[in-house]
XYZ file of C-alpha atoms in Angstrom:
323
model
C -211.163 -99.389 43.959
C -212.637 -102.595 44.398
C -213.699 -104.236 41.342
C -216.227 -106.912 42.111
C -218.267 -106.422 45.716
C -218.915 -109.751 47.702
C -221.705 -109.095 50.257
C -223.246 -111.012 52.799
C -226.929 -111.176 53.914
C -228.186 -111.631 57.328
C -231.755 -112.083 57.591
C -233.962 -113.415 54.754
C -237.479 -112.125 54.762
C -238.963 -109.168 52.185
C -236.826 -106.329 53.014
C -234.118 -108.513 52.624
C -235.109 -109.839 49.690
C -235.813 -106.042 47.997
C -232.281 -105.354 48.859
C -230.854 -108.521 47.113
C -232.818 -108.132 44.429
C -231.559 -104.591 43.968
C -228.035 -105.422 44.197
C -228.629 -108.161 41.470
C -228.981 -105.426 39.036
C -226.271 -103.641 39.830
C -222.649 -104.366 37.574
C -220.060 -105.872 39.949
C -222.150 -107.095 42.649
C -222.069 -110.418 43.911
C -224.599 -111.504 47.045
C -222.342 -114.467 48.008
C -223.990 -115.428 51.113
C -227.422 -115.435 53.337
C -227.771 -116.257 57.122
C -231.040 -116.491 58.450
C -231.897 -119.063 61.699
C -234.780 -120.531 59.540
C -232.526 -121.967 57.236
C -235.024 -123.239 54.604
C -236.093 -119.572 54.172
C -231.762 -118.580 53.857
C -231.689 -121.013 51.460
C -234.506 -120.218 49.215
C -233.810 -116.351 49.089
C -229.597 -117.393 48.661
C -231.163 -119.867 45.440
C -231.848 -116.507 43.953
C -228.245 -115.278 43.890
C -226.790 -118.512 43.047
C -225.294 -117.695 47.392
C -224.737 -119.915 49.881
C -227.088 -120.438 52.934
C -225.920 -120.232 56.363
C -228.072 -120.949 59.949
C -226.201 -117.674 61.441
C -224.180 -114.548 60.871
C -221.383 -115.979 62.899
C -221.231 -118.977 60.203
C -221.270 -116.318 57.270
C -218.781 -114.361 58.425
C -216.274 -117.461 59.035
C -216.955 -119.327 55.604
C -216.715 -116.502 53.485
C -214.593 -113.587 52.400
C -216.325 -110.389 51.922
C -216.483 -106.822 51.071
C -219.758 -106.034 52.963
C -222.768 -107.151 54.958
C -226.374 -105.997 54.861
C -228.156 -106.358 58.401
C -231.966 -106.927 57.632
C -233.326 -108.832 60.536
C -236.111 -107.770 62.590
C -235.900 -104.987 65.654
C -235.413 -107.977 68.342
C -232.132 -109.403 66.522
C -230.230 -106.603 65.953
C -227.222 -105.774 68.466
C -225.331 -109.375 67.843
C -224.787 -109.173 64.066
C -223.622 -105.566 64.046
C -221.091 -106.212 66.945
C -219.795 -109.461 64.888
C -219.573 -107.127 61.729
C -217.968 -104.568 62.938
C -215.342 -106.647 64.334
C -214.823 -108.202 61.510
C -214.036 -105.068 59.583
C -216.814 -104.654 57.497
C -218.441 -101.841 55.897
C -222.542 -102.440 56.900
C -225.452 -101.874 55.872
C -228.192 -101.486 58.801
C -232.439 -101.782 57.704
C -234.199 -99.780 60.574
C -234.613 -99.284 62.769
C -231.006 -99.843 63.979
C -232.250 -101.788 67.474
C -235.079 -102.467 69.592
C -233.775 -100.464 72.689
C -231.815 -97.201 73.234
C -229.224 -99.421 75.467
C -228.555 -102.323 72.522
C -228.064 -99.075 69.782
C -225.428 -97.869 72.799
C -223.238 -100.696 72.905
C -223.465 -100.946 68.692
C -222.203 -97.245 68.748
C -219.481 -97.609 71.406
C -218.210 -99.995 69.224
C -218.239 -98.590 65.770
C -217.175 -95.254 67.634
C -213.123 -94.917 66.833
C -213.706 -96.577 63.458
C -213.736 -95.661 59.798
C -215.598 -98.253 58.399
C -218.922 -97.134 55.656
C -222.287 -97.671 57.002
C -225.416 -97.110 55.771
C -229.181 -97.634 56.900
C -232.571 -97.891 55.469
C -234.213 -94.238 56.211
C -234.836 -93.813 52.402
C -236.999 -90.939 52.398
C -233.919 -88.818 52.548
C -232.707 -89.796 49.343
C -236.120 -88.457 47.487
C -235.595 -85.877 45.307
C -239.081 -84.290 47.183
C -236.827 -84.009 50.284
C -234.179 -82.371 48.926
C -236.692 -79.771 47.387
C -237.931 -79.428 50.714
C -234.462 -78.748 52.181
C -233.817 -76.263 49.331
C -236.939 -74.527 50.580
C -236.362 -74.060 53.818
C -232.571 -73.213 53.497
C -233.374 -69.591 53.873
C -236.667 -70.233 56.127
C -236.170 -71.364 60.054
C -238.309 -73.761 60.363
C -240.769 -72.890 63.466
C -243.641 -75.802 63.598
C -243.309 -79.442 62.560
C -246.233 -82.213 62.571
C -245.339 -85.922 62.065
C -247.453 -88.758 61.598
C -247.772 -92.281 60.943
C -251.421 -93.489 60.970
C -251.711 -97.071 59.698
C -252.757 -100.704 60.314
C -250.549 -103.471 62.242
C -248.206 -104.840 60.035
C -248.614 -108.948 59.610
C -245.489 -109.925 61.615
C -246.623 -111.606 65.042
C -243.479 -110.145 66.465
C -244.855 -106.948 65.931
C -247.623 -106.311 68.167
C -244.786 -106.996 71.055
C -242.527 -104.907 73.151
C -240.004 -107.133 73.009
C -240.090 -107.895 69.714
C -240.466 -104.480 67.613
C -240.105 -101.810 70.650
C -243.541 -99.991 69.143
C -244.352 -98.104 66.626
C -242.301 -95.316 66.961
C -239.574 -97.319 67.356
C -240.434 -99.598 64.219
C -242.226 -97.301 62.286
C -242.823 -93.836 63.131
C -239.403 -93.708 62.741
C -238.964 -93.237 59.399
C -241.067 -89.288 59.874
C -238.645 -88.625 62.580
C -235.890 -89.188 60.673
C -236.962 -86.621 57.858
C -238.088 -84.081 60.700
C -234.507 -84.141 61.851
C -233.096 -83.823 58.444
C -235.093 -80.555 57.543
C -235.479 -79.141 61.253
C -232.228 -80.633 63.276
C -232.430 -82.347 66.428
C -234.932 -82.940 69.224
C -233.831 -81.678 72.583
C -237.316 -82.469 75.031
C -240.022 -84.935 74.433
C -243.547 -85.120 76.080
C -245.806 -88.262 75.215
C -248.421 -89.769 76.530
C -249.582 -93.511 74.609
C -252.742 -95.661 75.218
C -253.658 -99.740 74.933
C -257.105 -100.378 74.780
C -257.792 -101.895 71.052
C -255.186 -104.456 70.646
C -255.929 -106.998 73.552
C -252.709 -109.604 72.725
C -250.510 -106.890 72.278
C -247.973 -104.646 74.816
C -247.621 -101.550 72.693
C -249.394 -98.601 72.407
C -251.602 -98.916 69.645
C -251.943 -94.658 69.599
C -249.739 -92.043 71.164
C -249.163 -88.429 70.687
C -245.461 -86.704 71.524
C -244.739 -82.830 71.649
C -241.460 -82.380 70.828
C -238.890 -79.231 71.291
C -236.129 -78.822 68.562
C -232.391 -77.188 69.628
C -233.048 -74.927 66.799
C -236.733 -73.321 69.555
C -238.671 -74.850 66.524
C -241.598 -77.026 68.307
C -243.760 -79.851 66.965
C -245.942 -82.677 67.764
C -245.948 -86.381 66.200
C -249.105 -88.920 66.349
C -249.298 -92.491 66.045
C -251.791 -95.601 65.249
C -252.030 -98.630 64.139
C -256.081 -99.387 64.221
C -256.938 -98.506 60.848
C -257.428 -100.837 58.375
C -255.030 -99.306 55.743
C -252.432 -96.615 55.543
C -254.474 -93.045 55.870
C -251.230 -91.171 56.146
C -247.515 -91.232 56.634
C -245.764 -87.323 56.596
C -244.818 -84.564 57.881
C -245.889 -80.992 57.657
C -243.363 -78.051 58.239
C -244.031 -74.238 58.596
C -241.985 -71.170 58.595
C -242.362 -67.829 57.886
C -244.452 -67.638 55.056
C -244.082 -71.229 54.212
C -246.241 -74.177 54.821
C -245.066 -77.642 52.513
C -246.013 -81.059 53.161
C -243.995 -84.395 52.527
C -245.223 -88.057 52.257
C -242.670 -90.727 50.543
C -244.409 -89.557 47.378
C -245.886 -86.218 47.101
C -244.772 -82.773 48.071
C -247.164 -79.643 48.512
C -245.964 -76.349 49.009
C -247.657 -72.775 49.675
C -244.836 -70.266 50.089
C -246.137 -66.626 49.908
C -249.677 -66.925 48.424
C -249.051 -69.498 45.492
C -249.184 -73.190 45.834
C -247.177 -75.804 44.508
C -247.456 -79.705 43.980
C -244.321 -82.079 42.950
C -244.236 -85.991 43.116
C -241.284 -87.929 43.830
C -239.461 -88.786 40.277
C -238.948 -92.783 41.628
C -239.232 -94.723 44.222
C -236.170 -93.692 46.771
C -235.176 -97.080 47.859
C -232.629 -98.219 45.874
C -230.856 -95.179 46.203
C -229.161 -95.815 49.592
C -228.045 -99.272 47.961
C -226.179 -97.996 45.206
C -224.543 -95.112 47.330
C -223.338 -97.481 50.210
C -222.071 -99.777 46.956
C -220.162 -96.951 45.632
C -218.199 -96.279 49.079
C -217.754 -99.501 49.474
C -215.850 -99.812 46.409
C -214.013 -96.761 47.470
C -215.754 -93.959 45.343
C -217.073 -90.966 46.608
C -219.461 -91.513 50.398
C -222.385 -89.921 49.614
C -224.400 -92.182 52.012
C -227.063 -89.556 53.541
C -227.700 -91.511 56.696
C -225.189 -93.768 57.860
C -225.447 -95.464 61.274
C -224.401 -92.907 63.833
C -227.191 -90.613 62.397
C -229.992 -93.206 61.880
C -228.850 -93.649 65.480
C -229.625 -90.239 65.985
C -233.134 -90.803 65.119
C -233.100 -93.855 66.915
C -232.108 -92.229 70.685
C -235.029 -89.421 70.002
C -237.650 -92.611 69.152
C -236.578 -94.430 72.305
C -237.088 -91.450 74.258
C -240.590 -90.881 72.660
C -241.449 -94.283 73.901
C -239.752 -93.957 77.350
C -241.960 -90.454 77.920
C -245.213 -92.360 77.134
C -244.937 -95.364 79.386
C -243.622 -93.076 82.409
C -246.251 -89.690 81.425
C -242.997 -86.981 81.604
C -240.962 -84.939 79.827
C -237.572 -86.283 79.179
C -234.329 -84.801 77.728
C -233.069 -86.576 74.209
C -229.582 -87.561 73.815
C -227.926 -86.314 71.127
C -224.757 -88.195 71.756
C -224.813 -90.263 68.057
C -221.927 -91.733 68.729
């Protein structure tokens, strides 16, 4: 067991800083070092930890000796710092999504393939208690019908109105209902989207788009996109089976199951969950990491294909191959 956990941070904006400030709290845990190529904002996020502040993840990872490194940089970056990582032997821990692209993801999971090392990546919502209650409900119910959606506003970043630098918002968002589709109905085997740009003149992404999808399991579904509203309207995903209709968000769950309905809200925010699980296998304690990289990259393969169906209008098969 290791007794005290050294970990290194690449990337210093806010989801970065959430996850530092987490692992603060926690007994044992020492965030020795952050990389970031705007090195003013490394060093005022490492001034937090009493860390060190390094220009790049290369320089981290030859200064200093450690037991881990959290990946929290934005879609664009990703695909250097994981190969460096997981050559150096680390266990990792990987904010989605896990790349920009379904062939920079590839050459992250040839490489980790063959390994043992713990990963772990930011699809929280599987570590509410609301999900699990979900899962419990539809143990003995095949799911037949799910609807996803992520209807929102355009998040501040300037990167993010970009192909190049987020991939879109399935990619960088939407994601995060895909992933809990998957966990409570399995995988996607066909896609159909379709996307538009009309209301977003400086950006390259589709700004709406609508995907049907068809599970392995003969379960179908649909999933709907947009960032032109001016807040958050609604982030979820509805399931139905026989008899059984419930309704997740990151917060709420609403059930009707055989004429009576139910209503539960998540018991606390999910987020540092993931953190204190990866921690824990890290230190060599029981995994019990719900979503470590080869099945966030899962997720990832079936959001790249969403996005690759609406810019060429066809159905396309989804690789399952999570490496």
């Amino acid at each position: 067991m290791v007794s005290k956990v050294r970990i290194g941070m690449v990337g210093a904006g806010a989801v970065a800083a959430r996850h530092l400030r987490t692992l603060l709290a926690m007994d044992g845990v020492e965030v020795a070092a952050v990389a970031d190529p705007a090195l003013e904002r490394a060093r005022e996020l490492a001034g937090e930890a009493g860390a060190a502040a390094y220009p790049s993840h290369m320089e981290l990872l030859a200064a200093e000796r450690l037991d881990a490194v959290y990946i929290c940089v934005p879609p664009f970056a990703h695909g250097a710092p994981e190969l460096a990582v997981i050559d150096a032997g680390l266990p990792m821990f990987v904010e989605k999504p896990v790349a920009i692209d379904q062939e920079t993801a590839a050459g992250i999971a040839a490489r980790l393939a063959g390994t043992s090392l713990v990963t772990c990546t930011g699809y929280h919502w599987r570590w509410l208690d609301i999900f699990d209650r979900a899962a419990d409900l539809l143990a003995d119910r095949p799911v037949r019908l799910v609807q996803c959606s992520w209807l929102d506003k355009v998040p501040p970043p300037p990167w993010w109105q970009r192909r190049d630098g987020s991939g879109g918002q399935t990619i960088e968002q939407t994601t995060h209902v895909l992933d809990v589709a998957r966990g409570l109905a399995g995988d996607v085997s066909e896609v159909h989207a379709f996307g538009a740009s009309a209301a977003l003149p400086a950006a390259d992404i589709h700004d709406v788009s609508v995907a049907s999808l068809r599970f392995a399991s003969g379960a179908v579904g649909t999933v709907a996109s947009s960032c032109l509203l001016p807040r958050l309207h609604r982030a979820g995903v509805q399931v139905v089976a026989d008899g059984l209709s419930l309704e997740l968000t990151e917060t709420e769950l609403r059930v009707e199951a055989d004429g009576r309905q139910d209503h539960w809200t998540a018991a606390a925010d999910a987020r540092p969950r993931p953190d204190r699980d990866f921690v824990a296998a890290v230190r060599g304690g029981e995994d019990r990491v719900r979503v470590p990289w080869p099945e966030a990259y899962r997720t990832h393969l079936l959001a790249c294909a969403i996005t690759r169906s609406a810019d060429q209008g066809r159905p396309l098969r989804v690789e399952t191959n999570g490496g």
